Coordinates of C-alpha atoms and ligand atoms in Angstrom, one line a residue:
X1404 CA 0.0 0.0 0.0
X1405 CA 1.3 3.3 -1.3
X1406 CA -0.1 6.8 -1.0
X1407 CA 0.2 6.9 -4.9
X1408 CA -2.9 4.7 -5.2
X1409 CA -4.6 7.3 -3.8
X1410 CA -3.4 10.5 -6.0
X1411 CA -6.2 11.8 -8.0
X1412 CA -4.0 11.3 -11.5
X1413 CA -4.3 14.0 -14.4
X1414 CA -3.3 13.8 -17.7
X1415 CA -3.0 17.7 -18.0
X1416 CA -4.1 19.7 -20.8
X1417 CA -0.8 21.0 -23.0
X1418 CA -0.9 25.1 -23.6
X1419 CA 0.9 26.5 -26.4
X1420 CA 4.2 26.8 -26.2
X1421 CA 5.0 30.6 -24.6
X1422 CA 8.7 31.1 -26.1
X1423 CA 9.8 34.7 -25.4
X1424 CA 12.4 35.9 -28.1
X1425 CA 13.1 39.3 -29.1
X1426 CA 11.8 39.2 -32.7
X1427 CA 9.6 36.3 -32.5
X1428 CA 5.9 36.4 -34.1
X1429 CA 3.5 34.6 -31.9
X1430 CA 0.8 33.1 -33.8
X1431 CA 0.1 29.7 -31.6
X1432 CA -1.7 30.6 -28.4
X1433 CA -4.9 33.1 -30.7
X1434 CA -3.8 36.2 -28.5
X1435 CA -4.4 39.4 -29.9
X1436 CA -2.1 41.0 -31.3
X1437 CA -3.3 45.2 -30.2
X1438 CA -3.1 46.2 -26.6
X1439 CA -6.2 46.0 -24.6
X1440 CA -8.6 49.2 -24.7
X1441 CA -6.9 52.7 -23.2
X1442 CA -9.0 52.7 -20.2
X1443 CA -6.5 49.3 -19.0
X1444 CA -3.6 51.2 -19.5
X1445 CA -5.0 54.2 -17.4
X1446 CA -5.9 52.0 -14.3
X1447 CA -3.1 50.3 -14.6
X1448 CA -1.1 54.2 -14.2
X1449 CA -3.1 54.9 -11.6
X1450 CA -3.9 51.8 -8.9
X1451 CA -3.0 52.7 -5.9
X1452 CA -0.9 49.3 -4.2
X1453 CA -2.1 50.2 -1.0
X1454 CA -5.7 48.6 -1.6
X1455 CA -3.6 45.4 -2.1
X1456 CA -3.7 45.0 1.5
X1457 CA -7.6 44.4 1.5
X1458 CA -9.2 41.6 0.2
X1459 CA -11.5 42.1 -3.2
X1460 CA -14.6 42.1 -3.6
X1461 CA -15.7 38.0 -3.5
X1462 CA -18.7 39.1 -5.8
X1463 CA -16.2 40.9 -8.3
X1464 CA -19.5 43.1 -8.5
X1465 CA -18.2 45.7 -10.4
X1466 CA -17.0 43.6 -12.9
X1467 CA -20.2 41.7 -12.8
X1468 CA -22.3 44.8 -13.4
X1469 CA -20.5 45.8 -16.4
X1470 CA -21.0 43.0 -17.9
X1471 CA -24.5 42.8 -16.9
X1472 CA -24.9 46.6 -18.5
X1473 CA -22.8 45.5 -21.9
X1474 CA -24.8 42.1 -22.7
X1475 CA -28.3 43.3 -21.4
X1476 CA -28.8 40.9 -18.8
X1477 CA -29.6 40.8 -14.8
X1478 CA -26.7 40.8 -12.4
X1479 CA -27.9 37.8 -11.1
X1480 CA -27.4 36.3 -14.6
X1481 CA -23.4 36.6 -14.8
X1482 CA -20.8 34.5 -13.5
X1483 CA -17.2 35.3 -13.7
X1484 CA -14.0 33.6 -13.3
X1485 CA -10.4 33.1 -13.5
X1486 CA -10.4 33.0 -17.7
X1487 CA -13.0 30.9 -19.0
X1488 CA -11.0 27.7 -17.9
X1489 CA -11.6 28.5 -14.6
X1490 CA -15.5 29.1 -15.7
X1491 CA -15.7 26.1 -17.9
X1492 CA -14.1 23.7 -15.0
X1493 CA -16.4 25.0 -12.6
X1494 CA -19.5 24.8 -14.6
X1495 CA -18.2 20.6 -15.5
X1496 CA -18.2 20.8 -11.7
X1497 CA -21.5 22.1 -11.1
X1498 CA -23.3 20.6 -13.7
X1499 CA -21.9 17.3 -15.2
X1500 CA -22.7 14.8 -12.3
X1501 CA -25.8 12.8 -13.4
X1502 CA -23.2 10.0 -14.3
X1503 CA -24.7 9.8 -17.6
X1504 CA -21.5 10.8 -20.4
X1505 CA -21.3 14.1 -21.4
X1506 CA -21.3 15.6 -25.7
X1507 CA -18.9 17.1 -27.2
X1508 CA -17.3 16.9 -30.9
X1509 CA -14.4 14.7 -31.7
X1510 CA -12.3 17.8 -32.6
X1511 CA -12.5 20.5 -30.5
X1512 CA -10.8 22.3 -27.3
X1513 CA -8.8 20.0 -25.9
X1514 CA -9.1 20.3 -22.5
X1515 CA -12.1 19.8 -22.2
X1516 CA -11.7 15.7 -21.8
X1517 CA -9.4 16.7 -19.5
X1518 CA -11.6 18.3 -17.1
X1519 CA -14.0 15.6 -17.4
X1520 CA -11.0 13.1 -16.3
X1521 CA -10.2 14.8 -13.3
X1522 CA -13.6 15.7 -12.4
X1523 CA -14.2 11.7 -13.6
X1524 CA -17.3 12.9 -15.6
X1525 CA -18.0 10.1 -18.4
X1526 CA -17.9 11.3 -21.7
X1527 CA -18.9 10.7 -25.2
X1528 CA -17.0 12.4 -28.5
X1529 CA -19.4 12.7 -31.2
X1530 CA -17.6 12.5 -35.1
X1531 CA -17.7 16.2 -36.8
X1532 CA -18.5 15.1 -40.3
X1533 CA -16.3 15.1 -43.4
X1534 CA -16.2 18.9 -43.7
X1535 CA -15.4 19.4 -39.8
X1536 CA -19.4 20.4 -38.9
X1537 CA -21.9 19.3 -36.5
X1538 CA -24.1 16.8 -36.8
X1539 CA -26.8 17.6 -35.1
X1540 CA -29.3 14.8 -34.9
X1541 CA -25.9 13.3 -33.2
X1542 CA -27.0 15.3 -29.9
X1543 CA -30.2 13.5 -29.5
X1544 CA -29.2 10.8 -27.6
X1545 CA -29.1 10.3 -23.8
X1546 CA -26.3 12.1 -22.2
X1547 CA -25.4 14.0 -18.9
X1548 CA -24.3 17.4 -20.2
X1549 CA -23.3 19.1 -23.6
X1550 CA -20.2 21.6 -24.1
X1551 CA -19.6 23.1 -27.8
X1552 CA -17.4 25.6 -28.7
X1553 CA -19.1 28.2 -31.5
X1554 CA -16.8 29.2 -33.4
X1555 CA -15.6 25.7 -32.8
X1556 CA -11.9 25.2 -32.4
X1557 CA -9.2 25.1 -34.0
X1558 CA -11.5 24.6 -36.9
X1559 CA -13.0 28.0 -36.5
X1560 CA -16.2 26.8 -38.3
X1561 CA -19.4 28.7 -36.8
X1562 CA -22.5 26.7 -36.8
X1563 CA -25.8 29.1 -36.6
X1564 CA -27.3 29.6 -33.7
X1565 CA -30.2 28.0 -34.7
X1566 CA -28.7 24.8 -35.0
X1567 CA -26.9 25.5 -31.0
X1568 CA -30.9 26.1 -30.2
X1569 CA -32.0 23.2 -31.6
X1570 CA -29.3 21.5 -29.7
X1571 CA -30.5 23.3 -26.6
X1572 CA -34.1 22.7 -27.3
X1573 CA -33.3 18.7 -27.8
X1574 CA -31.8 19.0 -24.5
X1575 CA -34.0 20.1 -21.4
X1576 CA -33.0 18.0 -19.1
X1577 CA -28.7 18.7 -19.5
X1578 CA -27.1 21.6 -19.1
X1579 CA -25.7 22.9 -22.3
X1580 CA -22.6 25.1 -22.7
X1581 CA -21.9 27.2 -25.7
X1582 CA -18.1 28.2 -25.0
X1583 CA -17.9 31.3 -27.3
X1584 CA -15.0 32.6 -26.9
X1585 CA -13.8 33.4 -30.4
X1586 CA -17.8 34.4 -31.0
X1587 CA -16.8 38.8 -31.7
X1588 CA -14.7 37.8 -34.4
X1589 CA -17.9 36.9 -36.7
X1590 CA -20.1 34.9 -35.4
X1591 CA -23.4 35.4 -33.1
X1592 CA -23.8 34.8 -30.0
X1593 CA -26.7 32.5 -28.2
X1594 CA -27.1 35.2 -25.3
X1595 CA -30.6 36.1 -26.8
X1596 CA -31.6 32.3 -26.5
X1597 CA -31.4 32.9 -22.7
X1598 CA -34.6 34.4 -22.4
X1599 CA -36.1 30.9 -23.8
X1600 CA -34.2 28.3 -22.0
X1601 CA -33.5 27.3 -18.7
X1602 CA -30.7 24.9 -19.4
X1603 CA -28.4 27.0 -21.7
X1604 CA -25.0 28.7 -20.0
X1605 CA -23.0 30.9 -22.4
X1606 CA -19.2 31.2 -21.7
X1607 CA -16.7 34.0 -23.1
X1608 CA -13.5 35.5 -22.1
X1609 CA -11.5 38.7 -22.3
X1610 CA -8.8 36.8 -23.8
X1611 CA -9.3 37.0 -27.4
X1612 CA -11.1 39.5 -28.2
X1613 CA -10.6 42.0 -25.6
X1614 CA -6.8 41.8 -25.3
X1615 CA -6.3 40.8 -22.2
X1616 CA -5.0 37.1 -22.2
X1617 CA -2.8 37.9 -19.4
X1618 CA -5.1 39.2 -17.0
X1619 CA -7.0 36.1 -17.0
X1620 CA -10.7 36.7 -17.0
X1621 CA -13.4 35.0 -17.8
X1622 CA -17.2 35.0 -17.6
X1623 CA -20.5 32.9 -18.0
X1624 CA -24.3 34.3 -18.8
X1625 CA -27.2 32.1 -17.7
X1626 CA -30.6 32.2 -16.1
X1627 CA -30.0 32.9 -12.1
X1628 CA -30.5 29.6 -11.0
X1629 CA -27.8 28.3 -13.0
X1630 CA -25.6 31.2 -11.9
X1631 CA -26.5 30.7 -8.1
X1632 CA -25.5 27.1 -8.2
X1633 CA -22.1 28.2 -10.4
X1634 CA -21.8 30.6 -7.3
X1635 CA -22.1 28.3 -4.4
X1636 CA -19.4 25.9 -6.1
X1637 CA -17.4 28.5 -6.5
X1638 CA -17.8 29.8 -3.1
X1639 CA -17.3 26.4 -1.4
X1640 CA -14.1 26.2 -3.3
X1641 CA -12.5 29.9 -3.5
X1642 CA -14.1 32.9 -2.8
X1643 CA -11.6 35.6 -3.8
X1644 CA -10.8 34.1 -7.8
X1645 CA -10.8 37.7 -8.9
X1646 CA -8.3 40.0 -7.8
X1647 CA -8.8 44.0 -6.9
X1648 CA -6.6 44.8 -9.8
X1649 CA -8.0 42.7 -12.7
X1650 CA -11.8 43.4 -11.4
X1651 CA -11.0 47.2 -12.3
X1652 CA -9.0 46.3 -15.4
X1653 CA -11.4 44.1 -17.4
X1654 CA -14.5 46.9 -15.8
X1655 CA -12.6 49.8 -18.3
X1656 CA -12.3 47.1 -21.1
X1657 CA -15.8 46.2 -21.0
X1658 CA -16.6 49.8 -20.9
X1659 CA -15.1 50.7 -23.9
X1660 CA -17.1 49.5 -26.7
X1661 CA -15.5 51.5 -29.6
X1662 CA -11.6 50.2 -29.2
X1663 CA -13.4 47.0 -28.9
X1664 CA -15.1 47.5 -31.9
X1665 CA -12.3 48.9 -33.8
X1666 CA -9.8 45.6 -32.7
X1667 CA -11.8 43.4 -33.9
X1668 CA -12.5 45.0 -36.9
X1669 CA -8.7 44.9 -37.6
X1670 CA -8.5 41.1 -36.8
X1671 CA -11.1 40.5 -39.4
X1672 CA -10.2 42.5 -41.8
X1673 CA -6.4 40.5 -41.7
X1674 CA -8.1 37.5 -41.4
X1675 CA -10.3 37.6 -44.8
X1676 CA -6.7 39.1 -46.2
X1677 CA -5.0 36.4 -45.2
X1678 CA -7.4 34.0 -46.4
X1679 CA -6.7 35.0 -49.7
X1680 CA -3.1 34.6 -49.6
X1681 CA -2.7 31.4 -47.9
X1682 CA -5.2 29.7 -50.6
X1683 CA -3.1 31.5 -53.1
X1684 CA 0.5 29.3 -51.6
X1685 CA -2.1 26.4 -51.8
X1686 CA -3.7 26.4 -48.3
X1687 CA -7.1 25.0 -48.3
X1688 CA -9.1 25.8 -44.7
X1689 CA -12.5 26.2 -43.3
X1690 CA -13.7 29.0 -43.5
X1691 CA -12.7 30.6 -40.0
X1692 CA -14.7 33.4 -38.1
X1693 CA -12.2 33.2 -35.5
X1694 CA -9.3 35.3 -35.2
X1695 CA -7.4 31.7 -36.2
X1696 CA -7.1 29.7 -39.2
X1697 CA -6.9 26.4 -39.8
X1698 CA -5.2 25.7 -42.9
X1699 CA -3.7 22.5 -44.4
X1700 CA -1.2 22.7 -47.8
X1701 CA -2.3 20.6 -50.8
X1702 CA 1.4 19.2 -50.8
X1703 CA 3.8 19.9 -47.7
X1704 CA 3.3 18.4 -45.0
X1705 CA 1.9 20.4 -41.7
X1706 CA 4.8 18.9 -39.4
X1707 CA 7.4 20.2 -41.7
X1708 CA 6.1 23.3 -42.4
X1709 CA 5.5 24.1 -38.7
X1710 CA 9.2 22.9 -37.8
X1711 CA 10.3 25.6 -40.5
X1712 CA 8.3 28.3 -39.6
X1713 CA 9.4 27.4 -35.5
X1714 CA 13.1 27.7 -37.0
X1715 CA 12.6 31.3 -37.7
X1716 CA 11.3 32.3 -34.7
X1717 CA 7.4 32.1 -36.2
X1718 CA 5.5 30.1 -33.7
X1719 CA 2.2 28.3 -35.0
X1720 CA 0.1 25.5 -33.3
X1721 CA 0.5 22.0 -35.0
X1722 CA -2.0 18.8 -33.1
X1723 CA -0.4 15.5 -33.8
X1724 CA -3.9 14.2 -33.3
X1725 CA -6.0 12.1 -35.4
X1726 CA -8.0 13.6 -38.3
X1727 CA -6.7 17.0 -38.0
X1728 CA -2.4 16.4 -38.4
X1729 CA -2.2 17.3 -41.3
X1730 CA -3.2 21.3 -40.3
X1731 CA -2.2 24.3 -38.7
X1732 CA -4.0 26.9 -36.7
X1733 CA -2.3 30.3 -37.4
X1734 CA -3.6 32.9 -34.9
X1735 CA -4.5 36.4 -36.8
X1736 CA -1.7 38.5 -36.2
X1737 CA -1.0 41.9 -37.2
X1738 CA -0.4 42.8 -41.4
X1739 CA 3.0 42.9 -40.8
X1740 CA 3.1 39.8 -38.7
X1741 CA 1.1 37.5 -41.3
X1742 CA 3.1 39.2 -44.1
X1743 CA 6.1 37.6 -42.8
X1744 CA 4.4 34.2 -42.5
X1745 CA 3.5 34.4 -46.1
X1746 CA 6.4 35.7 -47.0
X1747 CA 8.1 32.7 -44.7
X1748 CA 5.9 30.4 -46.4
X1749 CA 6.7 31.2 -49.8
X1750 CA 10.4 30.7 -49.6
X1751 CA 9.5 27.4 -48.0
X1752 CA 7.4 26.0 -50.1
Ligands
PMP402 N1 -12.4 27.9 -24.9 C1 -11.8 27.7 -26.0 C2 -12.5 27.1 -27.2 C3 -10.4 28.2 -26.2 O1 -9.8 28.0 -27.3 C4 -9.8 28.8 -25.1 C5 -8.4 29.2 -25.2 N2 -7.4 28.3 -24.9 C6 -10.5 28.9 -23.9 C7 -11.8 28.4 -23.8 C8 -9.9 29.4 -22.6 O2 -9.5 30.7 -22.7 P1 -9.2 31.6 -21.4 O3 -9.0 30.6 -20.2 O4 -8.0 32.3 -21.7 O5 -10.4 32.4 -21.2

């Protein structure tokens, strides 16, 4: 007998690789590339350390109230946390124990089996089909929770949110999460679906599309029930997630809804540019409305090209995982950043 037998094993989830070279381009972890809005820079300038000594606010309500005010819903309908990982695990915590499996595609975030491991939540990975979409009639069977990611990743595809409500609607007795948080680079959200159903629990995050990967911060929308049990998990299991600091940065991001609106403008303007160019060198990819695309070359392999491009200091993301190892995902950087990588990838190939 050996403590080991009693570890609680993980087989953790594998970031992107964080390299930190002088004249790197980062296109591997979907960061964006512009600074987050002015107002973070501001509060940032003028925090004063000495509130550092209190504890925050446990409700983040500040936080929680701006994003009430921005997506049109009750405070008692937002939930935030530590970036949506944090969110995600704790809703898989909340939510996911009927013991029946839980849905979710074949290809998609990746740590989401991992949660369900160390949570020891069955699961179930239904097959995206041929062209990397949902099948829906898929989510009609039996199951003990759904998660989908829409925009879907790293294929980027968006499914519309009528097929998530059909989804949603097949589903009354499970708790459905839509993880959107690529959605405000093209897509639409399911936040207006909350008025209908009961079961539905949107997640984003200020990490893509607000610019603030670093600050970690995440959030969920639902109807108050949901909310209150996410709360009471959370509070039996941390009650200060959210620190002074980042509660006042992300409240000026939210805030600010013309930089907001202007950055992600830029991303999807580069991103339809860059579309063009990559299936110009030969790229074929689904067509992303995520500030990522997924791209695999009619020739060269994906393993070599991403061992190339990682040789001069231009970092993609490459799964060795079936069905989907013969592609990248190349984050949307700046237009001087993705002329480089085609400019890279034309000497290459
Ligand atoms: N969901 C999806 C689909 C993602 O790709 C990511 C980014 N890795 C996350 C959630 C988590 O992002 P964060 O914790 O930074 O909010």
């Amino acid at each position: 007998m050996s403590w080991e037998e009693n570890v609680r094993r993980a087989v953790p989830y594998v970031p992107g690789e964080q390299p930190d070279k002088p004249n790197m381009i980062k296109l591997n972890t979907n960061e964006c590339p512009y600074p987050p809005a002015p107002g973070v820079r501001r509060v940032l300038e003028e925090f004063d350390p000495d509130t550092l000594r209190l504890y925050p606010d446990p409700q983040a309500g500040e936080l929680v109230r701006a994003l009430a005010q921005y997506y049109q819903v009750e405070d008692s309908q937002v939930f935030v946390g530590v970036g949506s990982d944090d969110v995600l695990a704790m809703a898989f915590l909340t939510f996911f124990n009927s013991g029946k499996p839980i849905l979710f595609p074949d290809i998609t975030y990746s740590f989401y089996d991992v949660w369900a491991q160390l949570f020891r939540i069955p699961y179930q990975t239904l097959p995206l089909d041929g062209e990397f979409r949902i099948r829906r009639e898929d989510y009609r069977r039996e199951n003990g929770g759904i998660v989908i990611p829409n925009p879907n990743a790293p294929t980027g595809i968006f499914e519309p949110v009528a097929v998530m409500e059909e989804i949603i609607r097949d589903n009354p007795d499970s708790v459905v999460i839509v993880d959107e948080a690529y959605v405000d680079f093209g897509g639409e959200s399911c936040i207006p679906l909350l008025k209908k159903y009961d079961n539905l629990l949107v997640v984003q995050t200020f990490s893509k599309s607000r610019a603030m990967a670093g600050c970690r911060i995440g959030f969920a929308l639902g109807n108050p029930k949901l909310i209150g049990y996410l709360n009471d998990a959370k509070f039996s299991f941390n009650s200060y997630t959210m620190n002074r600091l980042t509660i006042r940065l992300g409240v000026e991001a939210v805030r600010d809804r013309v930089y907001f609106r202007e950055t992600v403008g830029k991303v999807i303007a580069t991103r339809e540019r860059v579309k063009d160019e990559l299936a110009a060198l030969g790229f074929t990819f689904p067509d992303s409305r995520a500030n990522f695309i997924f791209a695999r070359h009619r020739q060269a392999p994906a393993k070599e090209i991403f061992s190339y491009l990682k040789s001069q200091d231009i970092y993609v993301r490459y799964f060795d995982r079936p069905r989907i190892s013969d592609y990248l995902r190349i984050t949307v950087g700046t237009d001087r950043e993705m002329e480089a990588l085609t400019g890279t990838l034309r000497k290459f190939l």
